[in-house]
Short mmCIF file of C-alpha atoms in Angstrom, two decimals:
data_model
loop_
_atom_site.label_atom_id
_atom_site.label_comp_id
_atom_site.label_asym_id
_atom_site.label_seq_id
_atom_site.Cartn_x
_atom_site.Cartn_y
_atom_site.Cartn_z
CA MET A 7 -9.02 26.07 1.08
CA SER A 8 -8.34 29.75 0.55
CA TYR A 9 -4.67 30.71 0.55
CA ASP A 10 -3.01 33.90 -0.64
CA TRP A 11 -0.09 32.64 -2.72
CA HIS A 12 2.87 34.99 -2.91
CA TRP A 13 5.70 33.60 -5.02
CA GLY A 14 7.33 37.02 -5.20
CA VAL A 15 8.52 36.47 -1.63
CA PHE A 16 11.70 34.89 -3.00
CA LEU A 17 12.67 38.20 -4.60
CA GLU A 18 12.28 40.15 -1.39
CA ALA A 19 15.38 41.25 0.51
CA ALA A 20 16.57 38.84 3.18
CA SER A 21 19.49 41.09 4.09
CA ALA A 22 21.31 44.10 2.70
CA ARG A 23 22.92 42.02 -0.07
CA GLU A 24 20.77 38.90 -0.44
CA THR A 25 17.25 37.96 -1.38
CA TYR A 26 15.42 34.88 -0.17
CA LEU A 27 16.10 33.34 -3.58
CA ASP A 28 19.82 33.77 -2.92
CA TRP A 29 19.35 31.83 0.29
CA LEU A 30 17.59 29.05 -1.56
CA LEU A 31 20.27 28.88 -4.27
CA SER A 32 23.00 28.84 -1.61
CA GLY A 33 21.36 25.87 0.11
CA PHE A 34 20.87 24.16 -3.25
CA LEU A 35 24.59 24.45 -4.09
CA THR A 36 25.58 23.25 -0.60
CA THR A 37 23.36 20.17 -0.98
CA VAL A 38 24.78 19.39 -4.43
CA GLU A 39 28.36 19.85 -3.24
CA MET A 40 27.89 17.76 -0.11
CA GLY A 41 26.10 14.99 -1.97
CA ALA A 42 28.68 14.87 -4.77
CA LEU A 43 31.67 14.73 -2.41
CA ALA A 44 29.99 12.14 -0.19
CA TRP A 45 29.17 10.02 -3.25
CA ILE A 46 32.79 10.07 -4.44
CA LEU A 47 33.90 8.86 -1.01
CA ALA A 48 31.12 6.25 -0.85
CA PHE A 49 31.85 4.91 -4.33
CA PHE A 50 35.56 4.37 -3.82
CA LEU A 51 35.32 3.08 -0.25
CA GLY A 52 32.32 0.91 -1.10
CA SER A 53 34.17 -0.57 -4.08
CA ILE A 54 37.15 -1.47 -1.89
CA LEU A 55 34.88 -3.07 0.70
CA GLY A 56 33.00 -4.95 -2.03
CA VAL A 57 36.27 -6.37 -3.34
CA MET A 58 37.29 -7.33 0.19
CA ARG A 59 34.04 -9.26 0.66
CA THR A 60 34.59 -11.32 -2.52
CA ALA A 61 38.38 -11.79 -2.60
CA ASN A 62 38.47 -15.18 -0.77
CA ASN A 63 40.51 -13.60 2.00
CA ARG A 64 38.87 -14.33 5.35
CA PRO A 65 40.40 -11.48 7.41
CA ALA A 66 39.55 -8.94 4.71
CA ALA A 67 36.05 -10.34 4.25
CA PHE A 68 35.50 -10.30 8.03
CA ILE A 69 36.57 -6.66 8.35
CA ALA A 70 34.33 -5.59 5.46
CA THR A 71 31.39 -7.62 6.78
CA VAL A 72 31.67 -6.12 10.27
CA TYR A 73 31.86 -2.63 8.80
CA VAL A 74 28.77 -3.17 6.67
CA GLU A 75 26.70 -4.75 9.44
CA VAL A 76 27.58 -2.06 11.99
CA VAL A 77 27.09 0.92 9.69
CA ARG A 78 23.86 -0.35 8.11
CA ASN A 79 22.27 -1.00 11.50
CA VAL A 80 22.99 2.39 13.10
CA PRO A 81 20.65 5.24 12.06
CA LEU A 82 22.26 7.87 9.87
CA ILE A 83 21.33 10.71 12.22
CA VAL A 84 23.18 8.95 15.06
CA GLN A 85 26.25 8.51 12.88
CA LEU A 86 26.24 12.17 11.88
CA PHE A 87 26.18 13.21 15.54
CA LEU A 88 29.08 10.81 16.22
CA TRP A 89 31.06 12.31 13.35
CA TYR A 90 30.37 15.83 14.55
CA TYR A 91 30.92 15.43 18.30
CA LEU A 92 33.05 12.30 18.81
CA VAL A 93 35.24 11.51 15.79
CA PRO A 94 37.15 14.85 15.80
CA LYS A 95 38.47 14.03 19.29
CA PHE A 96 40.38 11.07 17.82
CA LEU A 97 41.95 12.99 14.94
CA PRO A 98 45.64 13.99 14.94
CA GLY A 99 46.18 17.31 16.64
CA SER A 100 46.92 19.27 13.45
CA TRP A 101 43.79 17.92 11.73
CA ARG A 102 41.64 18.65 14.76
CA ASN A 103 43.00 22.18 15.07
CA TRP A 104 42.36 22.85 11.39
CA LEU A 105 38.83 21.48 11.58
CA PHE A 106 37.83 23.58 14.58
CA SER A 107 39.56 26.69 13.24
CA GLN A 108 36.95 26.79 10.46
CA ALA A 109 33.59 28.47 10.66
CA PRO A 110 31.01 26.29 12.48
CA ALA A 111 29.08 25.77 9.23
CA THR A 112 32.26 24.55 7.49
CA THR A 113 33.06 22.16 10.35
CA ALA A 114 29.54 20.78 10.16
CA PHE A 115 29.79 20.47 6.37
CA VAL A 116 33.05 18.49 6.51
CA THR A 117 31.92 16.09 9.21
CA ALA A 118 28.49 15.61 7.62
CA THR A 119 30.04 14.85 4.24
CA LEU A 120 32.34 12.25 5.79
CA GLY A 121 29.52 10.71 7.80
CA LEU A 122 27.23 10.56 4.79
CA GLY A 123 29.97 9.07 2.62
CA PHE A 124 30.97 6.38 5.10
CA PHE A 125 27.31 5.49 5.70
CA THR A 126 26.55 5.13 2.00
CA ALA A 127 29.79 3.18 1.41
CA ALA A 128 28.30 0.24 3.29
CA ARG A 129 25.36 0.19 0.87
CA VAL A 130 27.59 0.60 -2.18
CA CYS A 131 29.69 -2.30 -0.88
CA GLU A 132 26.68 -4.61 -1.04
CA GLN A 133 25.85 -3.48 -4.57
CA VAL A 134 29.42 -4.11 -5.73
CA ARG A 135 29.53 -7.46 -3.95
CA SER A 136 26.29 -8.60 -5.55
CA GLY A 137 27.51 -7.46 -8.95
CA ILE A 138 30.76 -9.41 -8.66
CA GLN A 139 29.05 -12.52 -7.32
CA SER A 140 26.51 -12.47 -10.16
CA LEU A 141 29.27 -12.94 -12.74
CA PRO A 142 30.05 -16.44 -14.05
CA HIS A 143 32.59 -18.13 -11.77
CA GLY A 144 34.74 -19.03 -14.74
CA LEU A 145 35.36 -15.37 -15.54
CA ARG A 146 37.77 -14.92 -12.66
CA ASN A 147 39.49 -18.20 -13.42
CA ALA A 148 39.82 -17.26 -17.08
CA ALA A 149 41.47 -13.96 -16.14
CA LEU A 150 43.90 -15.73 -13.82
CA ALA A 151 44.64 -18.37 -16.47
CA MET A 152 45.59 -15.58 -18.89
CA GLY A 153 48.29 -14.43 -16.48
CA PHE A 154 46.45 -11.69 -14.59
CA THR A 155 47.15 -11.37 -10.90
CA LEU A 156 44.07 -11.28 -8.66
CA PRO A 157 44.19 -7.46 -8.29
CA GLN A 158 44.52 -7.17 -12.07
CA ALA A 159 41.59 -9.55 -12.58
CA TYR A 160 39.44 -7.29 -10.42
CA ARG A 161 40.70 -4.09 -12.00
CA TYR A 162 40.49 -5.07 -15.66
CA VAL A 163 37.80 -7.77 -15.77
CA LEU A 164 35.50 -8.20 -12.77
CA LEU A 165 34.90 -4.63 -11.65
CA PRO A 166 34.38 -3.10 -15.13
CA ILE A 167 31.70 -5.69 -15.92
CA SER A 168 30.14 -5.50 -12.45
CA TYR A 169 29.83 -1.72 -12.55
CA ARG A 170 27.93 -1.96 -15.82
CA MET A 171 25.50 -4.45 -14.33
CA ILE A 172 24.75 -2.52 -11.16
CA VAL A 173 24.05 0.91 -12.67
CA PRO A 174 20.31 0.78 -11.73
CA PRO A 175 20.83 0.01 -8.00
CA MET A 176 23.76 2.41 -7.87
CA THR A 177 21.47 5.08 -9.27
CA SER A 178 19.13 4.48 -6.34
CA GLU A 179 22.01 4.84 -3.89
CA MET A 180 23.10 8.07 -5.55
CA LEU A 181 19.58 9.46 -5.28
CA SER A 182 19.45 8.40 -1.63
CA ILE A 183 22.66 10.18 -0.73
CA PHE A 184 21.26 13.53 -1.89
CA LYS A 185 17.95 12.96 -0.09
CA ASN A 186 19.70 11.76 3.07
CA SER A 187 21.83 14.90 3.05
CA SER A 188 18.82 16.79 4.42
CA ILE A 189 19.53 15.15 7.80
CA ALA A 190 22.81 17.11 7.95
CA ALA A 191 20.81 20.18 8.91
CA THR A 192 20.50 18.67 12.39
CA ILE A 193 24.22 19.27 13.04
CA GLY A 194 24.33 22.76 11.58
CA VAL A 195 24.89 22.35 7.84
CA ILE A 196 23.20 25.21 6.00
CA ASP A 197 21.90 23.04 3.18
CA LEU A 198 18.74 23.18 1.11
CA PHE A 199 16.48 21.91 3.89
CA ALA A 200 18.00 24.27 6.48
CA ARG A 201 17.55 27.22 4.14
CA THR A 202 13.92 26.25 3.60
CA ARG A 203 13.31 26.25 7.34
CA GLN A 204 14.89 29.71 7.49
CA LEU A 205 12.66 30.91 4.69
CA ASN A 206 9.60 29.66 6.54
CA ASP A 207 10.72 31.26 9.80
CA TYR A 208 11.51 34.63 8.22
CA THR A 209 8.62 34.91 5.77
CA ALA A 210 5.88 32.75 7.33
CA ARG A 211 5.32 31.35 3.83
CA ALA A 212 5.34 27.63 4.54
CA TYR A 213 3.65 26.49 1.35
CA GLU A 214 5.91 28.47 -0.96
CA SER A 215 9.03 27.50 1.00
CA PHE A 216 8.42 23.77 1.05
CA ILE A 217 7.12 23.60 -2.52
CA ALA A 218 10.34 25.33 -3.57
CA VAL A 219 12.50 22.80 -1.73
CA ILE A 220 10.52 19.92 -3.26
CA LEU A 221 11.17 21.35 -6.71
CA CYS A 222 14.88 21.72 -5.93
CA TYR A 223 15.21 18.10 -4.82
CA PHE A 224 13.22 17.04 -7.88
CA ILE A 225 15.65 18.91 -10.14
CA ILE A 226 18.64 17.20 -8.50
CA ASN A 227 17.08 13.74 -8.71
CA ALA A 228 15.83 14.21 -12.27
CA ALA A 229 19.32 15.28 -13.40
CA ILE A 230 20.87 12.22 -11.75
CA MET A 231 18.33 9.82 -13.24
CA LEU A 232 18.80 11.27 -16.72
CA ALA A 233 22.59 11.15 -16.49
CA MET A 234 22.60 7.57 -15.18
CA HIS A 235 20.08 6.46 -17.82
CA LEU A 236 22.33 7.81 -20.56
CA LEU A 237 25.35 6.19 -18.91
CA GLU A 238 23.56 2.85 -18.67
CA LYS A 239 22.68 2.92 -22.37
CA ARG A 240 26.25 3.82 -23.31
CA ILE A 241 28.01 1.11 -21.28
CA ARG A 242 25.46 -1.70 -21.68
CA ILE A 243 27.05 -5.07 -22.43
CA PRO A 244 24.98 -7.37 -24.68
CA GLY A 245 24.30 -10.68 -22.97
CA PHE A 246 24.86 -9.34 -19.47
CA MET A 247 22.11 -6.72 -19.12
CA GLY A 248 19.06 -8.03 -20.91
CA ASN A 249 20.24 -7.49 -24.49
#
């Protein structure tokens, strides 16, 4: 196949003040920001739901189970459209007014971040639940026998050990949240994938545009895998994680 590669296209002017490379970097930063904020939300909400599913409290376990089953069985793209078009209608008036007073891209960013975070929280919940349930049953009883309350047993004993054991699957979920963020372009988020489509439309350089976006996602994922690998080595507990 004969193709005239032109990587210098990224240095060409896209507007009076920006090059196509600036567009790509802008989308890159938006993807990183959206993924990071969504992960923070998913981690904390997923941890709470995971505790609810293992706390021997039937109402709490039922609520968490229903949440997980509903969210995991509805496609992410459907949930993002619900967050963008439907959820704002149920917000308090002041919140709704603030949200729609923003630029359309900001409104899309906020709703997409929330939708992505709540979607991933259901998956994080299952990782946390499996981590807690994999611990010896006597560990919880030992903590309670030492005078810990149940919340203290989770906070100081069960969750710290569980988190160390589930670093590998949590790494996969973190990688997924950044890759899934590309779907947010469907509701107007100007992320990395949306910028790549713009580059292709404006320059007619499909190969260069999509190779560039692949490299950008690779950089994000490689950085996450390296960071989580170092974290796993640092927090490894002998006897619990193959040592």
